Structures are given as structure tokens and as C-alpha cells.
mmCIF file of C-alpha atoms in Angstrom:
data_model
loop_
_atom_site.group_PDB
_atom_site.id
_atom_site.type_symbol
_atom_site.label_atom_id
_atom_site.label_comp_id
_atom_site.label_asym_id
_atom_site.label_seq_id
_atom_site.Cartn_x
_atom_site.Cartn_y
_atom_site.Cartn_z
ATOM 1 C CA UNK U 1 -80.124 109.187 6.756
ATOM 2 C CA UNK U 2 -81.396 109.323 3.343
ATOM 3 C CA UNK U 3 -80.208 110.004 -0.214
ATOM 4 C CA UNK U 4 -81.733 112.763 -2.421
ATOM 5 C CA UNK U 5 -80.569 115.380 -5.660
ATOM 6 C CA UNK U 6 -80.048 118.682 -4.799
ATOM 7 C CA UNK U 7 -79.458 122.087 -7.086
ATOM 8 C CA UNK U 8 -76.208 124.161 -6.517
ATOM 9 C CA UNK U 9 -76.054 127.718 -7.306
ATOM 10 C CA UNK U 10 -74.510 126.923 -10.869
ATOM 11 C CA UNK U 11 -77.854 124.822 -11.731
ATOM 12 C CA UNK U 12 -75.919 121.592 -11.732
ATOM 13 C CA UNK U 13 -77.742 118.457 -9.863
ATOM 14 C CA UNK U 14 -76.077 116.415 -7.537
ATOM 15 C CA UNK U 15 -76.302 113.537 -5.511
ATOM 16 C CA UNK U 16 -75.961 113.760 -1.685
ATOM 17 C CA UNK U 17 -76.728 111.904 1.572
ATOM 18 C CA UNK U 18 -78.238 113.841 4.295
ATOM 19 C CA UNK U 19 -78.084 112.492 8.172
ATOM 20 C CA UNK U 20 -80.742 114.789 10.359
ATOM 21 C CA UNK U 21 -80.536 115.024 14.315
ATOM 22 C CA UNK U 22 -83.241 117.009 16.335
ATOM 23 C CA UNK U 23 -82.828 118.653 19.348
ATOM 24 C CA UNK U 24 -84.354 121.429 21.473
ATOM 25 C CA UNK U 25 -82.385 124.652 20.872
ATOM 26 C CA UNK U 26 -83.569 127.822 23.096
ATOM 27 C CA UNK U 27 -86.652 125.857 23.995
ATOM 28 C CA UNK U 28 -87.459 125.631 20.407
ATOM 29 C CA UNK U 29 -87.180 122.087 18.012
ATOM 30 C CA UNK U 30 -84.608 122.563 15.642
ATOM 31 C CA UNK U 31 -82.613 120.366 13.475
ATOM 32 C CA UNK U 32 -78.653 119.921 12.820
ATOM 33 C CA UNK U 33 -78.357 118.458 9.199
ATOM 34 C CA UNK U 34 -75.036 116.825 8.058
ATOM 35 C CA UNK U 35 -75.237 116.812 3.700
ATOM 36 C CA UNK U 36 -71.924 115.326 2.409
ATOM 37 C CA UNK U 37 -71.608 115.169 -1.165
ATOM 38 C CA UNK U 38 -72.167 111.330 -3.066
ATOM 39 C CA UNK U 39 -71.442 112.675 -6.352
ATOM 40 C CA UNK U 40 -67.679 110.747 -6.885
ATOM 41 C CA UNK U 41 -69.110 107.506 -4.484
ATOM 42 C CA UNK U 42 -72.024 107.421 -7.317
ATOM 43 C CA UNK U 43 -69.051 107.374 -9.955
ATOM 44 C CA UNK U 44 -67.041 104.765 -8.542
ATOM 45 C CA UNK U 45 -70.613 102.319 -7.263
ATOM 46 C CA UNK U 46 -71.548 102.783 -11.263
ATOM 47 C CA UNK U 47 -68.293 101.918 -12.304
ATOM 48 C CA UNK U 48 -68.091 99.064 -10.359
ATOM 49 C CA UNK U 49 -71.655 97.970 -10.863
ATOM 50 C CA UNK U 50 -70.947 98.277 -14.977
ATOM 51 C CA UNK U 51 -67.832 96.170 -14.066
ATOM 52 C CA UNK U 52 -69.060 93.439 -12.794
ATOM 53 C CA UNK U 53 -71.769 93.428 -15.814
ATOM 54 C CA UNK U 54 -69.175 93.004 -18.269
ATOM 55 C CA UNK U 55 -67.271 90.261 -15.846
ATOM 56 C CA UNK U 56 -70.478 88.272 -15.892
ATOM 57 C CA UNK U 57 -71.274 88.900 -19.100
ATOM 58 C CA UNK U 58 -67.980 87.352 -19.891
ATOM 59 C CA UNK U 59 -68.084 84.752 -17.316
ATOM 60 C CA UNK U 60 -71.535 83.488 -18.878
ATOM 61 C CA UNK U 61 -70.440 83.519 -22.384
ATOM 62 C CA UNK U 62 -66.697 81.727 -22.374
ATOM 63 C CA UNK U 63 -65.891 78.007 -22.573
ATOM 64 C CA UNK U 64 -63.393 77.803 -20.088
ATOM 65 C CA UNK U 65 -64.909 77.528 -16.503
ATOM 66 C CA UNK U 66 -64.372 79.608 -14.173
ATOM 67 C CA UNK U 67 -65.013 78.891 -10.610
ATOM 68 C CA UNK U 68 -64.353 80.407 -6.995
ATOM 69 C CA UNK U 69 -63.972 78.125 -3.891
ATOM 70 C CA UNK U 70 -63.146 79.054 -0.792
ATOM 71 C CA UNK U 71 -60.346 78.010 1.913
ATOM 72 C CA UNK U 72 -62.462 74.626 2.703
ATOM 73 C CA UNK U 73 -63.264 73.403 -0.889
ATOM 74 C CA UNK U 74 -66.485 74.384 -1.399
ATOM 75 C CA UNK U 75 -67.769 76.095 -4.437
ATOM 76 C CA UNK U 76 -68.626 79.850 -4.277
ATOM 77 C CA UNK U 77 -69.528 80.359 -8.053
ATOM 78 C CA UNK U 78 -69.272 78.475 -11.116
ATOM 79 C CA UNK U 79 -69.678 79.937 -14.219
ATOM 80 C CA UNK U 80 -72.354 78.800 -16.553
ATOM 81 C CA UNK U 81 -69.952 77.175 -19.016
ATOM 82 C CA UNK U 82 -69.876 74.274 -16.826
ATOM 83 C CA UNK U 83 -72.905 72.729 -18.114
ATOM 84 C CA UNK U 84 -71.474 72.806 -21.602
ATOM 85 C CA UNK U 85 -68.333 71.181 -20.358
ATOM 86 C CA UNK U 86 -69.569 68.743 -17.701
ATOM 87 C CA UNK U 87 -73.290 68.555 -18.212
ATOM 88 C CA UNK U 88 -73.764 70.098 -14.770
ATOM 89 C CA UNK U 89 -75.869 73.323 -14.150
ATOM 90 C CA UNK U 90 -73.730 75.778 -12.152
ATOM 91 C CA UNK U 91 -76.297 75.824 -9.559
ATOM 92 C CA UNK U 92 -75.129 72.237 -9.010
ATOM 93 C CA UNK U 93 -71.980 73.014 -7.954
ATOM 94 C CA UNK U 94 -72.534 76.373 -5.248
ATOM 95 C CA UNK U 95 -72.117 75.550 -2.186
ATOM 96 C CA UNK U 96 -70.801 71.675 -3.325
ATOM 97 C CA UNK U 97 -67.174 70.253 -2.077
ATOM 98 C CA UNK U 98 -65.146 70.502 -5.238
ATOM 99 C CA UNK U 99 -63.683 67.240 -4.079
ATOM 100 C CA UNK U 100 -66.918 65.509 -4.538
ATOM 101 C CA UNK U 101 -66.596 65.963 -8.083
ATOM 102 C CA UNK U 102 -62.805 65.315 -8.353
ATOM 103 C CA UNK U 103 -60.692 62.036 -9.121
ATOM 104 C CA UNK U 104 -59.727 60.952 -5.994
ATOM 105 C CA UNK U 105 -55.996 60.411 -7.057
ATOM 106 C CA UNK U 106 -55.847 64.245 -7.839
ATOM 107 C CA UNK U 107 -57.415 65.453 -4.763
ATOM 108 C CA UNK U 108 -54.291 65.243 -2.267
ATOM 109 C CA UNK U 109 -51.890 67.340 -5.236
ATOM 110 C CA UNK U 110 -54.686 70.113 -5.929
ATOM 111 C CA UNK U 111 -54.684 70.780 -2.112
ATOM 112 C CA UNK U 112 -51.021 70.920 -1.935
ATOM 113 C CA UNK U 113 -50.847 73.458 -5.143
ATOM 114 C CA UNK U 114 -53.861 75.592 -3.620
ATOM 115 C CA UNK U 115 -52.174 75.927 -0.124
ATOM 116 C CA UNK U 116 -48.529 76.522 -1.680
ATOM 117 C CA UNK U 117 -50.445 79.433 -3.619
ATOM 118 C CA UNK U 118 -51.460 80.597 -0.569
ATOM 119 C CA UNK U 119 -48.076 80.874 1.424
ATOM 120 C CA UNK U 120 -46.247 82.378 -1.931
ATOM 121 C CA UNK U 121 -49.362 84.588 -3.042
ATOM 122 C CA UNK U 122 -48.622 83.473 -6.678
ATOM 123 C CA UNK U 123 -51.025 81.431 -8.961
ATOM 124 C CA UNK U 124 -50.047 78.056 -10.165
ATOM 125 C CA UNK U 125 -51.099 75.289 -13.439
ATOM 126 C CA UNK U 126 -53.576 72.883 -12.293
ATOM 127 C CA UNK U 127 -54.096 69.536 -14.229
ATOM 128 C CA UNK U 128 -56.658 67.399 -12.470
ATOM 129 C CA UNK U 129 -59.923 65.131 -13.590
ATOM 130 C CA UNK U 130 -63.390 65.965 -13.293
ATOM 131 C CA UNK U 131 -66.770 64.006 -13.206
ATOM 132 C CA UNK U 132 -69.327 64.961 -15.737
ATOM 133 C CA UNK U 133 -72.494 63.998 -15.994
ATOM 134 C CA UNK U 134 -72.520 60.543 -17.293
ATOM 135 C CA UNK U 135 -70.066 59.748 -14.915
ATOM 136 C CA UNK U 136 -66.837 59.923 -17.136
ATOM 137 C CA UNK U 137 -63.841 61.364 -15.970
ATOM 138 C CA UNK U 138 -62.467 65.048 -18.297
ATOM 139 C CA UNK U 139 -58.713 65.925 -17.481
ATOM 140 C CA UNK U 140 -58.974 70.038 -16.927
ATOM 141 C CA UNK U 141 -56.597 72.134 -17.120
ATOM 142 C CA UNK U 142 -55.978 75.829 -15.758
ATOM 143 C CA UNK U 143 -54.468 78.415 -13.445
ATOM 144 C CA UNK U 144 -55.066 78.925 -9.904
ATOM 145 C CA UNK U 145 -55.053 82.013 -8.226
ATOM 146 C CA UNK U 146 -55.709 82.878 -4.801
ATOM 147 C CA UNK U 147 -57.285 86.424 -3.944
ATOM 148 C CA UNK U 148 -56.625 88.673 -1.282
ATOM 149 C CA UNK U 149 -58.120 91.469 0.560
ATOM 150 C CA UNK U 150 -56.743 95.461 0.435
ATOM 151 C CA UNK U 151 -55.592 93.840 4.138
ATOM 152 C CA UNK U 152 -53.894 91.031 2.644
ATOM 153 C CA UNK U 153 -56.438 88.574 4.066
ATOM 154 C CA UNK U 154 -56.803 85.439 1.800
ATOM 155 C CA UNK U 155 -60.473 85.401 0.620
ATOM 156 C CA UNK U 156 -61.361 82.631 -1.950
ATOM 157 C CA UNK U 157 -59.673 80.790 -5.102
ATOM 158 C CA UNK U 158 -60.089 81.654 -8.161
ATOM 159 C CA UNK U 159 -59.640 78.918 -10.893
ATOM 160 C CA UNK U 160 -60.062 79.320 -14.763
ATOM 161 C CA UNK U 161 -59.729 76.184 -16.461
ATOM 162 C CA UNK U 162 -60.800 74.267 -19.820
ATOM 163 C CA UNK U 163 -61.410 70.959 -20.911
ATOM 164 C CA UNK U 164 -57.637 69.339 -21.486
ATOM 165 C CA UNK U 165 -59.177 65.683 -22.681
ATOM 166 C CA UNK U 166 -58.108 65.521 -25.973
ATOM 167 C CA UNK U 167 -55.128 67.109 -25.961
ATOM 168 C CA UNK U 168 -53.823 64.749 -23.764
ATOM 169 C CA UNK U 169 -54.990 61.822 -25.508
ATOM 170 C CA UNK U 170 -53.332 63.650 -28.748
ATOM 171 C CA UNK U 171 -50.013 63.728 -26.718
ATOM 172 C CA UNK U 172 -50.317 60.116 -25.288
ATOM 173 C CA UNK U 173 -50.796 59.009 -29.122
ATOM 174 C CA UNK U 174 -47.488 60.841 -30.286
ATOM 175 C CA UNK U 175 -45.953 58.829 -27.014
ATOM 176 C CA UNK U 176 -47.474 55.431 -28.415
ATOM 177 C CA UNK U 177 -46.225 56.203 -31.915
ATOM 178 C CA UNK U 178 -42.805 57.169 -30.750
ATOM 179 C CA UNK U 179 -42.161 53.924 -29.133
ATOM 180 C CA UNK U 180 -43.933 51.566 -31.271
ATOM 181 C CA UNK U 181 -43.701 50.663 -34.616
ATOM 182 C CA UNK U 182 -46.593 51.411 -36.903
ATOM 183 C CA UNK U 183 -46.646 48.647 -39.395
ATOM 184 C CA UNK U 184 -46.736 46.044 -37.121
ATOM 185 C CA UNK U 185 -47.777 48.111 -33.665
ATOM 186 C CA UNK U 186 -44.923 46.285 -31.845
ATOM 187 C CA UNK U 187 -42.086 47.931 -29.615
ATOM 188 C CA UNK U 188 -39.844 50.027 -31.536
ATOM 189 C CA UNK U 189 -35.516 49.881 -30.324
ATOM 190 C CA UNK U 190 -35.958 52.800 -28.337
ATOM 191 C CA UNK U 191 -39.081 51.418 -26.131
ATOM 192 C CA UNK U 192 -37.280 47.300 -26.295
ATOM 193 C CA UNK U 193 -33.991 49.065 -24.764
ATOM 194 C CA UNK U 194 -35.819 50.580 -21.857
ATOM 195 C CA UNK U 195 -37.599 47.085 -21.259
ATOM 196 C CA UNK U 196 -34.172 45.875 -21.228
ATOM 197 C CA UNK U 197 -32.228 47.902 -18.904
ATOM 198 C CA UNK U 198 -35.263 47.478 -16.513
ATOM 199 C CA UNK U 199 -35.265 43.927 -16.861
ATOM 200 C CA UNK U 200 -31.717 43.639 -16.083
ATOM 201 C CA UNK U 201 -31.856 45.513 -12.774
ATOM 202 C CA UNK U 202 -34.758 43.347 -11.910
ATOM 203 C CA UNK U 203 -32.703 40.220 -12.732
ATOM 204 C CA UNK U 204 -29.658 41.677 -11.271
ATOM 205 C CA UNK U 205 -31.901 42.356 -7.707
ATOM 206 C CA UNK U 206 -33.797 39.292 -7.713
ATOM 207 C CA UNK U 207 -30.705 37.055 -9.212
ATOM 208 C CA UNK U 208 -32.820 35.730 -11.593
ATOM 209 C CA UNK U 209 -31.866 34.703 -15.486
ATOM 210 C CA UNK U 210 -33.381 36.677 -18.544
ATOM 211 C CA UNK U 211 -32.872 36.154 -22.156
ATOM 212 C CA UNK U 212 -33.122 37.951 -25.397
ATOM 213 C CA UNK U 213 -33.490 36.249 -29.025
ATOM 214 C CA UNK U 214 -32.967 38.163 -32.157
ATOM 215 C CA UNK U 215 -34.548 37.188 -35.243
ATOM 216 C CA UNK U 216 -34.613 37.568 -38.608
ATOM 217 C CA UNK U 217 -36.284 36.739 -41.876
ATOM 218 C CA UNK U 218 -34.238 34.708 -44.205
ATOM 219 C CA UNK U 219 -34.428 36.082 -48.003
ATOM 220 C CA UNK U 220 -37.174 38.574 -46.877
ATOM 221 C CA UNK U 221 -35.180 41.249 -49.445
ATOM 222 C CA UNK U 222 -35.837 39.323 -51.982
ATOM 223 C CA UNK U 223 -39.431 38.844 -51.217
ATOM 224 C CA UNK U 224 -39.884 42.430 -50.593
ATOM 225 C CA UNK U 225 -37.957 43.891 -54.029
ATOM 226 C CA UNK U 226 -39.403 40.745 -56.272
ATOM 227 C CA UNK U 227 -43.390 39.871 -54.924
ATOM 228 C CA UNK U 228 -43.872 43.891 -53.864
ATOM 229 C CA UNK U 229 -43.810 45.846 -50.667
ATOM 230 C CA UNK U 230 -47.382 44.942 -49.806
ATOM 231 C CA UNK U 231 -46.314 41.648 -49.572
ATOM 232 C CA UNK U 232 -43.585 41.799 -47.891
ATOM 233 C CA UNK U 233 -45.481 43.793 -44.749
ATOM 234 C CA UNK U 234 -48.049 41.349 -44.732
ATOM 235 C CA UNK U 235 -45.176 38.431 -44.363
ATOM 236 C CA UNK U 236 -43.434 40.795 -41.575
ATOM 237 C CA UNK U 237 -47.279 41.269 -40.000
ATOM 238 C CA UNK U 238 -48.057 37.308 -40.175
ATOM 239 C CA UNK U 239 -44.210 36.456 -39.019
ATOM 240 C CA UNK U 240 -45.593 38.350 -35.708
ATOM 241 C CA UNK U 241 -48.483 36.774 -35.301
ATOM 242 C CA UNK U 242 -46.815 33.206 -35.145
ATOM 243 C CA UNK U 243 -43.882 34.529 -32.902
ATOM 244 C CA UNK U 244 -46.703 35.803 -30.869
ATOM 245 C CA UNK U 245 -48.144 32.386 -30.431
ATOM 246 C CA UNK U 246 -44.515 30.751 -28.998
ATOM 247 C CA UNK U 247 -44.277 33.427 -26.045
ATOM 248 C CA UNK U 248 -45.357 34.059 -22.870
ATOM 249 C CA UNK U 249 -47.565 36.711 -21.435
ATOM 250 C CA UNK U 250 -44.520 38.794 -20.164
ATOM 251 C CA UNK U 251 -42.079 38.409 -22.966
ATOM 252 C CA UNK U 252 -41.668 41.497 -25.362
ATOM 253 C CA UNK U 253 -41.811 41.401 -28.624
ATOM 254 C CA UNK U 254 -40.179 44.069 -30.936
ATOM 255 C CA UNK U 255 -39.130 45.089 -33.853
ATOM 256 C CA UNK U 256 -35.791 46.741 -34.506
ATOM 257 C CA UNK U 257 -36.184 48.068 -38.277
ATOM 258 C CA UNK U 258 -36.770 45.905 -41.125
ATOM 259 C CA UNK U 259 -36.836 42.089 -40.565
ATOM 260 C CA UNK U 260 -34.837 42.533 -37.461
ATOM 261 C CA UNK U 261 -37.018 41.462 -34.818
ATOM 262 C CA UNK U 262 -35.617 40.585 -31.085
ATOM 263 C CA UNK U 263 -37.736 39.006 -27.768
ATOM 264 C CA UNK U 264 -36.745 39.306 -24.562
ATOM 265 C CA UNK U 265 -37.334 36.641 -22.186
ATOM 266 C CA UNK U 266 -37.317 37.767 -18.677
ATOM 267 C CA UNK U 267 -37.931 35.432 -15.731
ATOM 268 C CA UNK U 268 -36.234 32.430 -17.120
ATOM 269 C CA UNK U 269 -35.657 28.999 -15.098
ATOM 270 C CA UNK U 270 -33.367 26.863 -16.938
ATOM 271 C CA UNK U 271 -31.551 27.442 -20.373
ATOM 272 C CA UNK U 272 -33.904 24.895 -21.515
ATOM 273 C CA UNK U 273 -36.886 27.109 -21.147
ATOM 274 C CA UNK U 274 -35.342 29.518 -23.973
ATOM 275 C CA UNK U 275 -34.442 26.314 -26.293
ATOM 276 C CA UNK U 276 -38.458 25.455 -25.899
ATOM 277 C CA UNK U 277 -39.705 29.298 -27.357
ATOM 278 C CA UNK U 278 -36.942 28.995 -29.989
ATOM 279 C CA UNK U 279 -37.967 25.612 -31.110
ATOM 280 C CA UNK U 280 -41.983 26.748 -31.183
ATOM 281 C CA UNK U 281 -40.974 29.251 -33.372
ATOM 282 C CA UNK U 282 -38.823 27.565 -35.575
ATOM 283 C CA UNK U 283 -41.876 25.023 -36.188
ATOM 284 C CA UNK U 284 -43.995 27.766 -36.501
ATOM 285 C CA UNK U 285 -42.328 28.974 -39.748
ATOM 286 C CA UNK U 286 -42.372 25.092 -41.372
ATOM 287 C CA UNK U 287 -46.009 25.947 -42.934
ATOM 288 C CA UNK U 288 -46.306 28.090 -45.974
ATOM 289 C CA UNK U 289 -46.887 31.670 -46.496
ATOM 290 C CA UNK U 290 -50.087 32.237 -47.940
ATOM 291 C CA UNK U 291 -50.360 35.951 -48.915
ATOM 292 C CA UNK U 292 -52.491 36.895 -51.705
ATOM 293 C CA UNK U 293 -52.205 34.916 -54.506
ATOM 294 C CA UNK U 294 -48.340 34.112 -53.322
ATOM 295 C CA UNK U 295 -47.743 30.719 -51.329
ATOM 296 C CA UNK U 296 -44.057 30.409 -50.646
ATOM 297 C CA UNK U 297 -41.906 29.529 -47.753
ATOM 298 C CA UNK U 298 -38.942 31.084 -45.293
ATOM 299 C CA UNK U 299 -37.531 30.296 -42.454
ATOM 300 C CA UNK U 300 -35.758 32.340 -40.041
ATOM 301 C CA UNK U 301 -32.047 33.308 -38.029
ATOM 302 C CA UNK U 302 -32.188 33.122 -34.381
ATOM 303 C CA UNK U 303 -30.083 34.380 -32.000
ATOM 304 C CA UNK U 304 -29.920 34.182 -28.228
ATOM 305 C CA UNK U 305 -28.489 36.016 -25.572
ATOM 306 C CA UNK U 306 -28.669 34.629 -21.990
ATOM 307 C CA UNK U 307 -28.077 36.709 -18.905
ATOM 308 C CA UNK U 308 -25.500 36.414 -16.526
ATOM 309 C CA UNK U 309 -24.011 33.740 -19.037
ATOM 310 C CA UNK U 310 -23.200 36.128 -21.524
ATOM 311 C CA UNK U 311 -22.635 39.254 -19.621
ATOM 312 C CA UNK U 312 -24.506 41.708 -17.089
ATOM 313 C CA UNK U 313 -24.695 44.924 -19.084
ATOM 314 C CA UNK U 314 -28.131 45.929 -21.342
ATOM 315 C CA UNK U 315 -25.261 46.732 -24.371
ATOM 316 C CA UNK U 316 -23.499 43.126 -23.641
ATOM 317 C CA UNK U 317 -27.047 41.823 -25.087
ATOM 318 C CA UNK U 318 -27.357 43.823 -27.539
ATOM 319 C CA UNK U 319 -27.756 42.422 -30.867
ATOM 320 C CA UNK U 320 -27.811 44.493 -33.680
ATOM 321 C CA UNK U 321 -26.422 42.372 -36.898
ATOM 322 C CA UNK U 322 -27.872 39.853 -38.969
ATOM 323 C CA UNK U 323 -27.743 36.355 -37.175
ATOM 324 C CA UNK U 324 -27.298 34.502 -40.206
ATOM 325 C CA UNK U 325 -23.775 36.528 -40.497
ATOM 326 C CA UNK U 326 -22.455 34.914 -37.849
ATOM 327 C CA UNK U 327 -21.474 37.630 -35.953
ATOM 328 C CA UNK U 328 -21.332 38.399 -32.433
ATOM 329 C CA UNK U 329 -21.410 42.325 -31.221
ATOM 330 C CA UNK U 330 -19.212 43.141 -28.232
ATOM 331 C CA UNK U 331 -18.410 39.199 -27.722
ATOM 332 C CA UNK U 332 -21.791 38.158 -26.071
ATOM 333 C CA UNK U 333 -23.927 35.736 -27.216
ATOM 334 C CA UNK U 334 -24.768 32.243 -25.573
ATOM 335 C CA UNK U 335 -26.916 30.550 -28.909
ATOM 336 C CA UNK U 336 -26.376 31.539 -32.333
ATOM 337 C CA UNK U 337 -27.939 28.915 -34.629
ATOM 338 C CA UNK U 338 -27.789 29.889 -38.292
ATOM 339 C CA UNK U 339 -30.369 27.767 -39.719
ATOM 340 C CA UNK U 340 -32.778 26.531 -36.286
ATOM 341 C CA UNK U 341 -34.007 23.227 -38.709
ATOM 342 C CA UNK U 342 -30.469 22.313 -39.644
ATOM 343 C CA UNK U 343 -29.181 21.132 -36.220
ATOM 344 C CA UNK U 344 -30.575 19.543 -33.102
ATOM 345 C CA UNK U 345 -31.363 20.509 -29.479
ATOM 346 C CA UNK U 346 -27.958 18.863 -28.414
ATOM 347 C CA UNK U 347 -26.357 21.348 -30.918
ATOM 348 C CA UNK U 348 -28.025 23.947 -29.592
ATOM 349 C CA UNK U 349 -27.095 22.999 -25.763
ATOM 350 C CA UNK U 350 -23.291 22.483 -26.692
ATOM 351 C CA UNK U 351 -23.679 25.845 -28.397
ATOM 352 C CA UNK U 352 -24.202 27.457 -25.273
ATOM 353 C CA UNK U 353 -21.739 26.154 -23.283
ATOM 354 C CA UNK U 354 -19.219 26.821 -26.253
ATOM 355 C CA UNK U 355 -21.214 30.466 -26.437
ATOM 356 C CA UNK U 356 -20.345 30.740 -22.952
ATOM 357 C CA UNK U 357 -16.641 29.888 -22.374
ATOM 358 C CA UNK U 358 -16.002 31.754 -25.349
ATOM 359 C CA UNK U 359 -17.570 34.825 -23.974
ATOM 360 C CA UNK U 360 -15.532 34.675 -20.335
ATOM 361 C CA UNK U 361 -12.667 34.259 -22.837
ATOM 362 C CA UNK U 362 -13.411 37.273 -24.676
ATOM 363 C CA UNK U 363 -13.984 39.289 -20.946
ATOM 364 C CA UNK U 364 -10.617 37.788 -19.774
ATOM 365 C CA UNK U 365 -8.797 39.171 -22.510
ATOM 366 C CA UNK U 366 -10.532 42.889 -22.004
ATOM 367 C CA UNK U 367 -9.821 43.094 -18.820
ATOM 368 C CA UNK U 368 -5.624 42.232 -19.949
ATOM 369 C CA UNK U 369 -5.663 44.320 -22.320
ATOM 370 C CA UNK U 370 -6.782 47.229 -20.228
#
């Protein structure tokens, strides 16, 4: 069989494939020739062939990395944007388990999502990390598609995907800022109420006592409107740091909005415990304020909330006013000392009890009323 050009009667040249047999023909060799016309298989093989120039031209030139793996895991191709991405050459890669080069914690999804593609024959988002070259781990991002024959016979993968890195660290920083404060990087009210309605189920389960203080700074207003506002966020960042000091490496910290600051105390032993952190801090706030050429002095309202004592519901603790108001929202409040110097830790101690009785009172009459 062989290919050659032939002439047609019109003058035009065509391609055609001619298959020859000999074979002895009234005792003479003679030949039957079979010449089938190539002319619209040319078409189509330069088609293609032009095709799959462009594809790899376009395959060699974009960022995103593209890659084909088969049913196993193992790479087919990989584009050459992979070097610029990962610091691999693609050559690296053909012929390589894919999971080789993949987090380990990402390994078991991907392999779900590629064999779900399979059984629904639709493509799928992938979000999984890859190893580069110094070893660092790049979150990529793409689509998945899985490629069948004209039979319908699955064939490979084929997975476009780009480097997702900083996007996600973009979106993790919009997280961080919308649950902490940014003058003093502390919890915000939305982040401390989730802390709180996890550590009362945990309390609740393990039948264990938590607390939460409230604080506040006393006259900070008027340190704010009369010594500026850049002194009164350095007093509110300093105020932090000696709270910071009294507390315990699982207590939180946060700030409500303004001076309004409240802790919560999980894992608590005895009522004692709390009476210990509120004392450090009142002591904490007997030395001066030195802040810029300023040296003054404040103290500050606590408030404490003690669970089961004062109720088993995240709003029962809940303390939203000023301490130094005197006022208790919903009814629920074990310790609410005005001014912490002013009285002693007996005070405090028959405060709770009082704090406590009054609060069963309080629930007693709710549930009468109802």
C-alpha cells in the first residue's frame, strides 16, 4: 500500500492510496490495483494536526496548568506552565503519581471528586495543595473533567487549574478582620459569642463551671475627648496588655466596642479561682498610665458572671451595660463590684451568694409569671 498524487482528467491533483495484489491471470502476471481517494482524510489529518498546534501552542503559553492523568493517578502530560508555578519541569511530572506531589490531607477528597466525575460524566471544582520546589505547599484551584471515547470509554482526566495561594490567604484575612478587632487585634462580640455558646455546651457536657467578667474603663470618655484619641487607644492597647498578664492560657479576651471589654473564664474550679483573676487585675491598674507625655491614673468596673450559678443560657451571661451602672441584663449576674479597690474579698464572696439567690429569685418569678 502506498500513498502518491495523481492527475484527473480536469488537471486537478489529488491525493490517493493505492493497495496492489498480483496474480497470474491467463498464465500471464497481472495486477488488481485498489486506488481510493485520500483527498477529504488529508483535510480532516491537517485539520487536526493544525489543531493540536494551536492546543499546544496554548497549553505552552498559559499560566494555569493544565495536566492529564489517567484512571490510576499518574501524570500523562503537564503543561509547561508548571515550572513557572511550582518550579518543576513538566518532564518531572509524566509518568509521576500525582499523589506524590499532593498534601496528603487532600488526597482521599480529590479521589472521591475524580471518581464521582466519572460515574456522572460531569466535571467538578477542585481545591487541593501542591508541593513546589522548595518544598512549600500552593493551594490550586481548578476544574476537573473526565474524557471519554466516541464509545463512551473513560480515557484520562483532564484538569486545568491555577495557583489559588493568595486568594485564599486574602479571604482568611477578611475572616480574621471580621472577628477581631483591629485596634487592639482582640476578639470582636461576634467571634467572643461563638466562644461562648461553645464553652457552655462544653461546660454543660462535662458539668464543669465557666465564668465571664466584663470590664470597663472608668472615665476613659473623658480621657479620650480631653488628652486626644491617640491617647486614648494607646490606654485601651496598654489596659490589654495588663489584663493579658492576670489570665490564663485558655481564657479569651475581647473587646465588645469601646472600653467594654469582657473575659471568659472557662474551666473554673472554685468561685475563688475567678475572685483571684479579678483581684490581679484590679492591682494591675494601681500603677500609673504613662502615655506620652501624659501620666495619669484609672481604674476599672468589673463584672462577673458565673455559670450554672447565674443561669445556663450564652444570653443569661450576657453583659452588655456599663458595670459601674449597676445594672444587671436579663437578671444574671453572680459579682458586680462597682469600684474592685473599694471593698474586700469577703464583699466580693457575700456578693455572690447575694448575686445568686437573687438570680433563682428573679427565674422563680419568670417562670410564675408565664
Amino acid at each position: 500500500m502506498i500513498e502518491a498524487k495523481v492527475m484527473r482528467l480536469d488537471g486537478t491533483v489529488i491525493d490517493v492510496e493505492i493497495t496492489g495484489v498480483s496474480f497470474q491471470y491467463d498464465d500471464q502476471f497481472s495486477y488488481l490495483m485498489i486506488i481510493q481517494e485520500l483527498t477529504e482524510r488529508k483535510k480532516a489529518e491537517e485539520a487536526l494536526r493544525l489543531s493540536e498546534a494551536r492546543y499546544r501552542l496554548i497549553a505552552e503559553n498559559m499560566t494555569d496548568l493544565v495536566c492529564i492523568i489517567n484512571w490510576e493517578g499518574y501524570f500523562k502530560y503537564a503543561s509547561p506552565s508548571h515550572v513557572t508555578v511550582l518550579g518543576f519541569p513538566a518532564v518531572a511530572y509524566e509518568g509521576r503519581f500525582a499523589g506524590d506531589f499532593m498534601h496528603e490531607e487532600d488526597r482521599v477528597k480529590v479521589r472521591q471528586q475524580l471518581e464521582g466525575m466519572v460515574a456522572t460524566k460531569e466535571g467538578s471544582v477542585l481545591q487541593f495543595r501542591f508541593k513546589n520546589i522548595r518544598g512549600d505547599w500552593i493551594w490550586l484551584e481548578g476544574k476537573g473533567s473526565p474524557i471519554f471515547d466516541e464509545n463512551g470509554i473513560f480515557e484520562h482526566f483532564l484538569v486545568v487549574s491555577r495557583d489559588n495561594t493568595e486568594r485564599l490567604a486574602y479571604e482568611e484575612k477578611l475572616t480574621y478582620l471580621a472577628y477581631h478587632d483591629t485596634l487592639t487585634d482582640l476578639p470582636n462580640r461576634r467571634l467572643f459569642k461563638e466562644k461562648l455558646e461553645q464553652a457552655l455546651k462544653e461546660a454543660k457536657h462535662n458539668q464543669a463551671k465557666l465564668a465571664v467578667m466584663y470590664l470597663d474603663l472608668d472615665n476613659f470618655k473623658y480621657i479620650n475627648d480631653t488628652l486626644g484619641h491617640g491617647v486614648g487607644d494607646e490606654l485601651l492597647k496598654q489596659f490589654v496588655h495588663r489584663v493579658k498578664g492576670c489570665l490564663r492560657k485558655n481564657d479569651v479576651l475581647s473587646r465588645q466596642g469601646g472600653d467594654e471589654f469582657t473575659i471568659l473564664l472557662p474551666e473554673i474550679g472554685e468561685e475563688q479561682e475567678v475572685i483571684q483573676i479579678a483581684d490581679c487585675i484590679h492591682a494591675s491598674f494601681q500603677k500609673a498610665w504613662n502615655i506620652g507625655r501624659n501620666l495619669f491614673k484609672t481604674t476599672s468596673s468589673i463584672g462577673i458572671a458565673i455559670y450554672p450559678t447565674s443561669g445556663t443560657r450564652e444570653h443569661d451571661l450576657n453583659i452588655s451595660t456599663r458595670a459601674e451602672s449597676l445594672s444587671i441584663l436579663l437578671g444574671y449576674l453572680s459579682v458586680l463590684v462597682e469600684k474592685p479597690g473599694r471593698v474586700s474579698k469577703s464583699d466580693i464572696l457575700k456578693a455572690v451568694k447575694y448575686a445568686s439567690k437573687w438570680g433563682m429569685n428573679q427565674e422563680k418569678n419568670r417562670d410564675d409569671s408565664i
